[in-house]
PDB file of C-alpha atoms in Angstrom:
ATOM      1  CA  MET S   1     100.595 106.806  77.308  1.00 63.00           C
ATOM      2  CA  LYS S   2      97.129 106.941  75.858  1.00 67.00           C
ATOM      3  CA  GLN S   3      94.658 105.152  77.978  1.00 65.00           C
ATOM      4  CA  LEU S   4      92.924 103.314  75.273  1.00 66.00           C
ATOM      5  CA  GLY S   5      89.107 102.692  76.918  1.00 71.00           C
ATOM      6  CA  ASP S   6      88.812 100.235  80.671  1.00 85.00           C
ATOM      7  CA  LYS S   7      85.931  97.643  80.929  1.00 92.00           C
ATOM      8  CA  LEU S   8      85.023  94.646  83.862  1.00 95.00           C
ATOM      9  CA  VAL S   9      86.223  91.600  83.165  1.00 96.00           C
ATOM     10  CA  ASN S  10      86.253  88.326  86.168  1.00 97.00           C
ATOM     11  CA  SER S  11      89.583  88.173  87.915  1.00 97.00           C
ATOM     12  CA  PRO S  12      91.398  84.878  87.862  1.00 97.00           C
ATOM     13  CA  VAL S  13      92.685  85.126  91.396  1.00 97.00           C
ATOM     14  CA  CYS S  14      89.116  84.773  92.957  1.00 96.00           C
ATOM     15  CA  ASP S  15      87.001  84.876  89.787  1.00 94.00           C
ATOM     16  CA  SER S  16      84.355  87.923  90.860  1.00 96.00           C
ATOM     17  CA  ASN S  17      83.466  89.929  88.218  1.00 96.00           C
ATOM     18  CA  ALA S  18      84.908  93.402  89.710  1.00 95.00           C
ATOM     19  CA  CYS S  19      88.149  93.310  88.508  1.00 97.00           C
ATOM     20  CA  TYR S  20      89.564  96.197  86.415  1.00 95.00           C
ATOM     21  CA  GLU S  21      91.323  95.679  83.326  1.00 96.00           C
ATOM     22  CA  SER S  22      92.339  99.015  81.178  1.00 95.00           C
ATOM     23  CA  THR S  23      93.846 100.022  78.279  1.00 93.00           C
ATOM     24  CA  PHE S  24      97.090 102.124  77.430  1.00 89.00           C
ATOM     25  CA  GLN S  25      99.222 103.256  74.041  1.00 86.00           C
ATOM     26  CA  THR S  26     103.197 103.736  75.021  1.00 86.00           C
ATOM     27  CA  GLN S  27     106.214 104.787  73.591  1.00 88.00           C
ATOM     28  CA  ASP S  28     106.822 100.266  73.299  1.00 84.00           C
ATOM     29  CA  GLY S  29     102.781  98.918  73.067  1.00 87.00           C
ATOM     30  CA  GLU S  30     100.062  98.901  74.079  1.00 91.00           C
ATOM     31  CA  ILE S  31      99.525  97.668  78.103  1.00 94.00           C
ATOM     32  CA  LYS S  32      96.908  96.490  79.954  1.00 95.00           C
ATOM     33  CA  THR S  33      96.223  96.645  83.139  1.00 96.00           C
ATOM     34  CA  TRP S  34      94.007  94.479  85.913  1.00 97.00           C
ATOM     35  CA  LEU S  35      92.878  95.891  89.928  1.00 97.00           C
ATOM     36  CA  CYS S  36      90.627  92.774  91.096  1.00 97.00           C
ATOM     37  CA  MET S  37      88.339  95.330  93.301  1.00 97.00           C
ATOM     38  CA  THR S  38      87.723  92.060  95.742  1.00 97.00           C
ATOM     39  CA  SER S  39      91.150  90.543  96.408  1.00 97.00           C
ATOM     40  CA  GLY S  40      93.042  93.747  95.420  1.00 98.00           C
ATOM     41  CA  TYR S  41      95.730  91.719  93.103  1.00 98.00           C
ATOM     42  CA  THR S  42      96.925  93.514  90.230  1.00 98.00           C
ATOM     43  CA  SER S  43      98.769  92.784  87.904  1.00 98.00           C
ATOM     44  CA  ASN S  44      99.502  93.996  83.542  1.00 97.00           C
ATOM     45  CA  THR S  45     100.535  92.179  80.629  1.00 96.00           C
ATOM     46  CA  THR S  46     104.366  93.189  81.749  1.00 96.00           C
ATOM     47  CA  MET S  47     105.233  91.038  84.723  1.00 97.00           C
ATOM     48  CA  THR S  48     105.089  87.847  82.906  1.00 97.00           C
ATOM     49  CA  LEU S  49     107.247  84.820  84.412  1.00 97.00           C
ATOM     50  CA  ASP S  50     109.902  85.811  82.548  1.00 96.00           C
ATOM     51  CA  SER S  51     110.337  89.442  82.497  1.00 96.00           C
ATOM     52  CA  GLU S  52     112.676  92.343  83.212  1.00 96.00           C
ATOM     53  CA  ALA S  53     109.611  93.698  85.059  1.00 95.00           C
ATOM     54  CA  LEU S  54     109.177  91.296  86.911  1.00 97.00           C
ATOM     55  CA  LYS S  55     112.438  89.864  88.168  1.00 97.00           C
ATOM     56  CA  LYS S  56     112.393  94.082  89.044  1.00 96.00           C
ATOM     57  CA  THR S  57     108.651  94.121  90.807  1.00 95.00           C
ATOM     58  CA  LEU S  58     110.705  90.876  93.065  1.00 96.00           C
ATOM     59  CA  GLU S  59     114.220  92.841  93.800  1.00 96.00           C
ATOM     60  CA  LEU S  60     112.253  95.934  95.177  1.00 94.00           C
ATOM     61  CA  THR S  61     108.581  94.656  96.737  1.00 94.00           C
ATOM     62  CA  ALA S  62     108.192  94.386 100.383  1.00 92.00           C
ATOM     63  CA  ASP S  63     108.941  90.192 101.356  1.00 93.00           C
ATOM     64  CA  LEU S  64     105.305  89.931 102.596  1.00 93.00           C
ATOM     65  CA  ILE S  65     103.649  91.017  98.069  1.00 94.00           C
ATOM     66  CA  LYS S  66     106.162  88.888  97.219  1.00 95.00           C
ATOM     67  CA  ASP S  67     104.668  85.154 100.180  1.00 94.00           C
ATOM     68  CA  LEU S  68     101.291  86.350  98.022  1.00 95.00           C
ATOM     69  CA  ARG S  69     102.222  86.025  94.655  1.00 97.00           C
ATOM     70  CA  GLN S  70      99.900  84.417  92.337  1.00 97.00           C
ATOM     71  CA  ASP S  71     100.330  82.646  88.651  1.00 98.00           C
ATOM     72  CA  HIS S  72      97.272  83.804  86.538  1.00 98.00           C
ATOM     73  CA  VAL S  73      96.773  83.753  82.478  1.00 97.00           C
ATOM     74  CA  PRO S  74      95.158  86.879  82.005  1.00 97.00           C
ATOM     75  CA  PRO S  75      91.267  87.615  81.703  1.00 95.00           C
ATOM     76  CA  GLY S  76      90.208  87.411  78.211  1.00 92.00           C
ATOM     77  CA  GLY S  77      93.961  84.595  77.955  1.00 94.00           C
ATOM     78  CA  GLY S  78      97.540  85.211  76.994  1.00 93.00           C
ATOM     79  CA  GLU S  79     101.053  83.842  78.024  1.00 95.00           C
ATOM     80  CA  LYS S  80     100.448  83.584  82.792  1.00 98.00           C
ATOM     81  CA  LEU S  81     101.450  86.219  84.355  1.00 98.00           C
ATOM     82  CA  ALA S  82     102.664  87.475  87.763  1.00 98.00           C
ATOM     83  CA  TRP S  83      99.752  88.934  90.151  1.00 98.00           C
ATOM     84  CA  PHE S  84     100.303  90.725  93.914  1.00 98.00           C
ATOM     85  CA  PRO S  85      98.625  92.429  96.433  1.00 97.00           C
ATOM     86  CA  THR S  86      98.353  96.043  95.507  1.00 96.00           C
ATOM     87  CA  ALA S  87      99.647  98.675  98.580  1.00 95.00           C
ATOM     88  CA  ILE S  88      98.373 102.082  97.262  1.00 94.00           C
ATOM     89  CA  THR S  89      98.946 105.262  98.734  1.00 92.00           C
ATOM     90  CA  MET S  90      97.784 108.607  98.733  1.00 90.00           C
ATOM     91  CA  PRO S  91      99.784 111.349 100.877  1.00 86.00           C
ATOM     92  CA  GLU S  92      95.887 113.422 101.331  1.00 90.00           C
ATOM     93  CA  LYS S  93      93.958 110.315 102.323  1.00 93.00           C
ATOM     94  CA  GLY S  94      96.056 107.328 104.298  1.00 96.00           C
ATOM     95  CA  MET S  95      97.628 103.872 102.587  1.00 96.00           C
ATOM     96  CA  VAL S  96      95.727 100.172 102.146  1.00 97.00           C
ATOM     97  CA  PHE S  97      98.335  97.708 102.754  1.00 96.00           C
ATOM     98  CA  PRO S  98      98.600  93.866 103.370  1.00 97.00           C
ATOM     99  CA  GLU S  99      99.458  92.867 106.513  1.00 95.00           C
ATOM    100  CA  PRO S 100      99.707  88.842 108.082  1.00 94.00           C
ATOM    101  CA  VAL S 101      97.607  88.588 110.848  1.00 92.00           C
ATOM    102  CA  LYS S 102     100.127  84.466 111.515  1.00 84.00           C
ATOM    103  CA  GLY S 103     101.875  84.530 108.540  1.00 73.00           C
ATOM    104  CA  LYS S 104     101.404  83.941 105.024  1.00 75.00           C
ATOM    105  CA  GLU S 105      98.350  82.441 103.883  1.00 79.00           C
ATOM    106  CA  ASP S 106      96.060  84.104 106.826  1.00 90.00           C
ATOM    107  CA  TRP S 107      96.741  87.866 106.165  1.00 95.00           C
ATOM    108  CA  GLN S 108      93.814  91.640 105.784  1.00 97.00           C
ATOM    109  CA  TRP S 109      93.457  95.469 104.475  1.00 97.00           C
ATOM    110  CA  THR S 110      94.781  97.880 106.479  1.00 97.00           C
ATOM    111  CA  VAL S 111      93.508 101.524 106.403  1.00 98.00           C
ATOM    112  CA  VAL S 112      95.519 103.885 107.919  1.00 97.00           C
ATOM    113  CA  LYS S 113      94.184 107.604 107.235  1.00 96.00           C
ATOM    114  CA  ALA S 114      95.903 110.434 106.845  1.00 95.00           C
ATOM    115  CA  ILE S 115      95.834 113.145 109.327  1.00 96.00           C
ATOM    116  CA  PRO S 116      97.198 116.123 109.407  1.00 95.00           C
ATOM    117  CA  ILE S 117      99.891 118.065 110.741  1.00 95.00           C
ATOM    118  CA  PRO S 118     100.230 120.727 112.731  1.00 95.00           C
ATOM    119  CA  GLU S 119     101.709 124.142 110.461  1.00 94.00           C
ATOM    120  CA  GLU S 120     103.531 124.647 113.704  1.00 95.00           C
ATOM    121  CA  ASP S 121     105.558 120.948 113.141  1.00 95.00           C
ATOM    122  CA  GLN S 122     105.745 120.594 109.437  1.00 94.00           C
ATOM    123  CA  LYS S 123     109.343 121.096 110.001  1.00 94.00           C
ATOM    124  CA  ASN S 124     109.737 117.659 111.453  1.00 93.00           C
ATOM    125  CA  TYR S 125     108.358 116.333 109.193  1.00 93.00           C
ATOM    126  CA  PRO S 126     111.143 117.522 105.993  1.00 93.00           C
ATOM    127  CA  ASP S 127     110.177 115.820 101.934  1.00 91.00           C
ATOM    128  CA  ALA S 128     113.262 114.137 101.511  1.00 90.00           C
ATOM    129  CA  THR S 129     112.300 113.703  97.748  1.00 91.00           C
ATOM    130  CA  ASN S 130     111.616 117.399  97.736  1.00 91.00           C
ATOM    131  CA  PRO S 131     114.328 119.335 100.037  1.00 91.00           C
ATOM    132  CA  GLY S 132     112.752 122.510 101.813  1.00 91.00           C
ATOM    133  CA  SER S 133     110.191 121.172 101.496  1.00 93.00           C
ATOM    134  CA  PHE S 134     107.819 119.415 104.401  1.00 93.00           C
ATOM    135  CA  TYR S 135     104.877 116.371 105.335  1.00 93.00           C
ATOM    136  CA  LYS S 136     101.582 118.307 105.593  1.00 94.00           C
ATOM    137  CA  ASN S 137     100.131 114.904 107.139  1.00 94.00           C
ATOM    138  CA  LYS S 138     101.407 112.185 108.800  1.00 94.00           C
ATOM    139  CA  MET S 139      99.694 108.437 108.975  1.00 94.00           C
ATOM    140  CA  ASP S 140      97.368 107.702 111.250  1.00 96.00           C
ATOM    141  CA  MET S 141      98.977 104.693 112.854  1.00 94.00           C
ATOM    142  CA  LYS S 142      96.631 104.993 116.727  1.00 95.00           C
ATOM    143  CA  ASN S 143      94.021 104.204 114.612  1.00 94.00           C
ATOM    144  CA  LEU S 144      93.503 101.242 111.559  1.00 96.00           C
ATOM    145  CA  LYS S 145      91.339  99.430 110.609  1.00 97.00           C
ATOM    146  CA  HIS S 146      91.386  96.734 108.678  1.00 97.00           C
ATOM    147  CA  PHE S 147      89.378  94.240 106.552  1.00 98.00           C
ATOM    148  CA  ASP S 148      88.982  90.083 105.064  1.00 96.00           C
ATOM    149  CA  LYS S 149      91.089  90.271 102.195  1.00 94.00           C
ATOM    150  CA  LEU S 150      89.092  89.428  99.947  1.00 96.00           C
ATOM    151  CA  CYS S 151      87.389  93.211 100.818  1.00 97.00           C
ATOM    152  CA  PHE S 152      89.290  95.037  99.144  1.00 97.00           C
ATOM    153  CA  MET S 153      87.633  97.559  98.072  1.00 96.00           C
ATOM    154  CA  ASP S 154      85.523  98.031 101.145  1.00 97.00           C
ATOM    155  CA  ALA S 155      89.486  98.488 102.687  1.00 97.00           C
ATOM    156  CA  ALA S 156      89.747 101.696  99.380  1.00 95.00           C
ATOM    157  CA  GLU S 157      86.022 103.124 100.549  1.00 95.00           C
ATOM    158  CA  GLU S 158      86.888 103.875 104.522  1.00 95.00           C
ATOM    159  CA  LEU S 159      90.079 105.641 102.581  1.00 93.00           C
ATOM    160  CA  GLY S 160      87.918 107.126 100.734  1.00 88.00           C
ATOM    161  CA  MET S 161      89.031 106.412  96.795  1.00 85.00           C
ATOM    162  CA  PHE S 162      85.904 106.830  95.003  1.00 79.00           C
ATOM    163  CA  LYS S 163      84.652 110.053  96.801  1.00 71.00           C
ATOM    164  CA  LYS S 164      84.734 112.730  94.642  1.00 63.00           C
ATOM    165  CA  GLU S 165      85.718 116.060  95.850  1.00 59.00           C
ATOM    166  CA  PHE S 166      82.617 118.845  95.330  1.00 55.00           C
ATOM    167  CA  ILE S 167      83.833 121.835  93.683  1.00 58.00           C
ATOM    168  CA  ASN S 168      81.840 124.279  94.520  1.00 58.00           C
ATOM    169  CA  GLU S 169      81.722 125.973  91.063  1.00 62.00           C
ATOM    170  CA  ASP S 170      79.511 129.732  92.123  1.00 57.00           C
TER     171      ASP S 170
END
């Protein structure tokens, strides 16, 4: 897959001008993806309303995310696509995910940060996807932070998604 370009466009979900559009060339052709940094909704050109990609997504997605689905014409026009709130997991940093407050209409973004697991306790946290290895971090579910549903960028910033790691090359 080769990235062909990216830019900011207007979001069809909330009309903010902070929707990040990326275009990729894959073996199956060009794909565009979108992530609205205001609402946190995402979609791509494979998510047409009658597509196999959408059917597979609906089989594997949590009920809340399915309930929050919206259908919109993408920026620049084209066939209507399914848009869903994103959930991001960064094992070294933490997670951002939608969480209900009072049902499907009243929800918020939740941020939970990763905290180190003491080396002597890591044996209690096996990584099922890599037999014989163990997690070095766990999610600190006691210290959640919440953000309004139109403050996805603030939640992502709280998680540290935009911080570049400083590397001293001296």
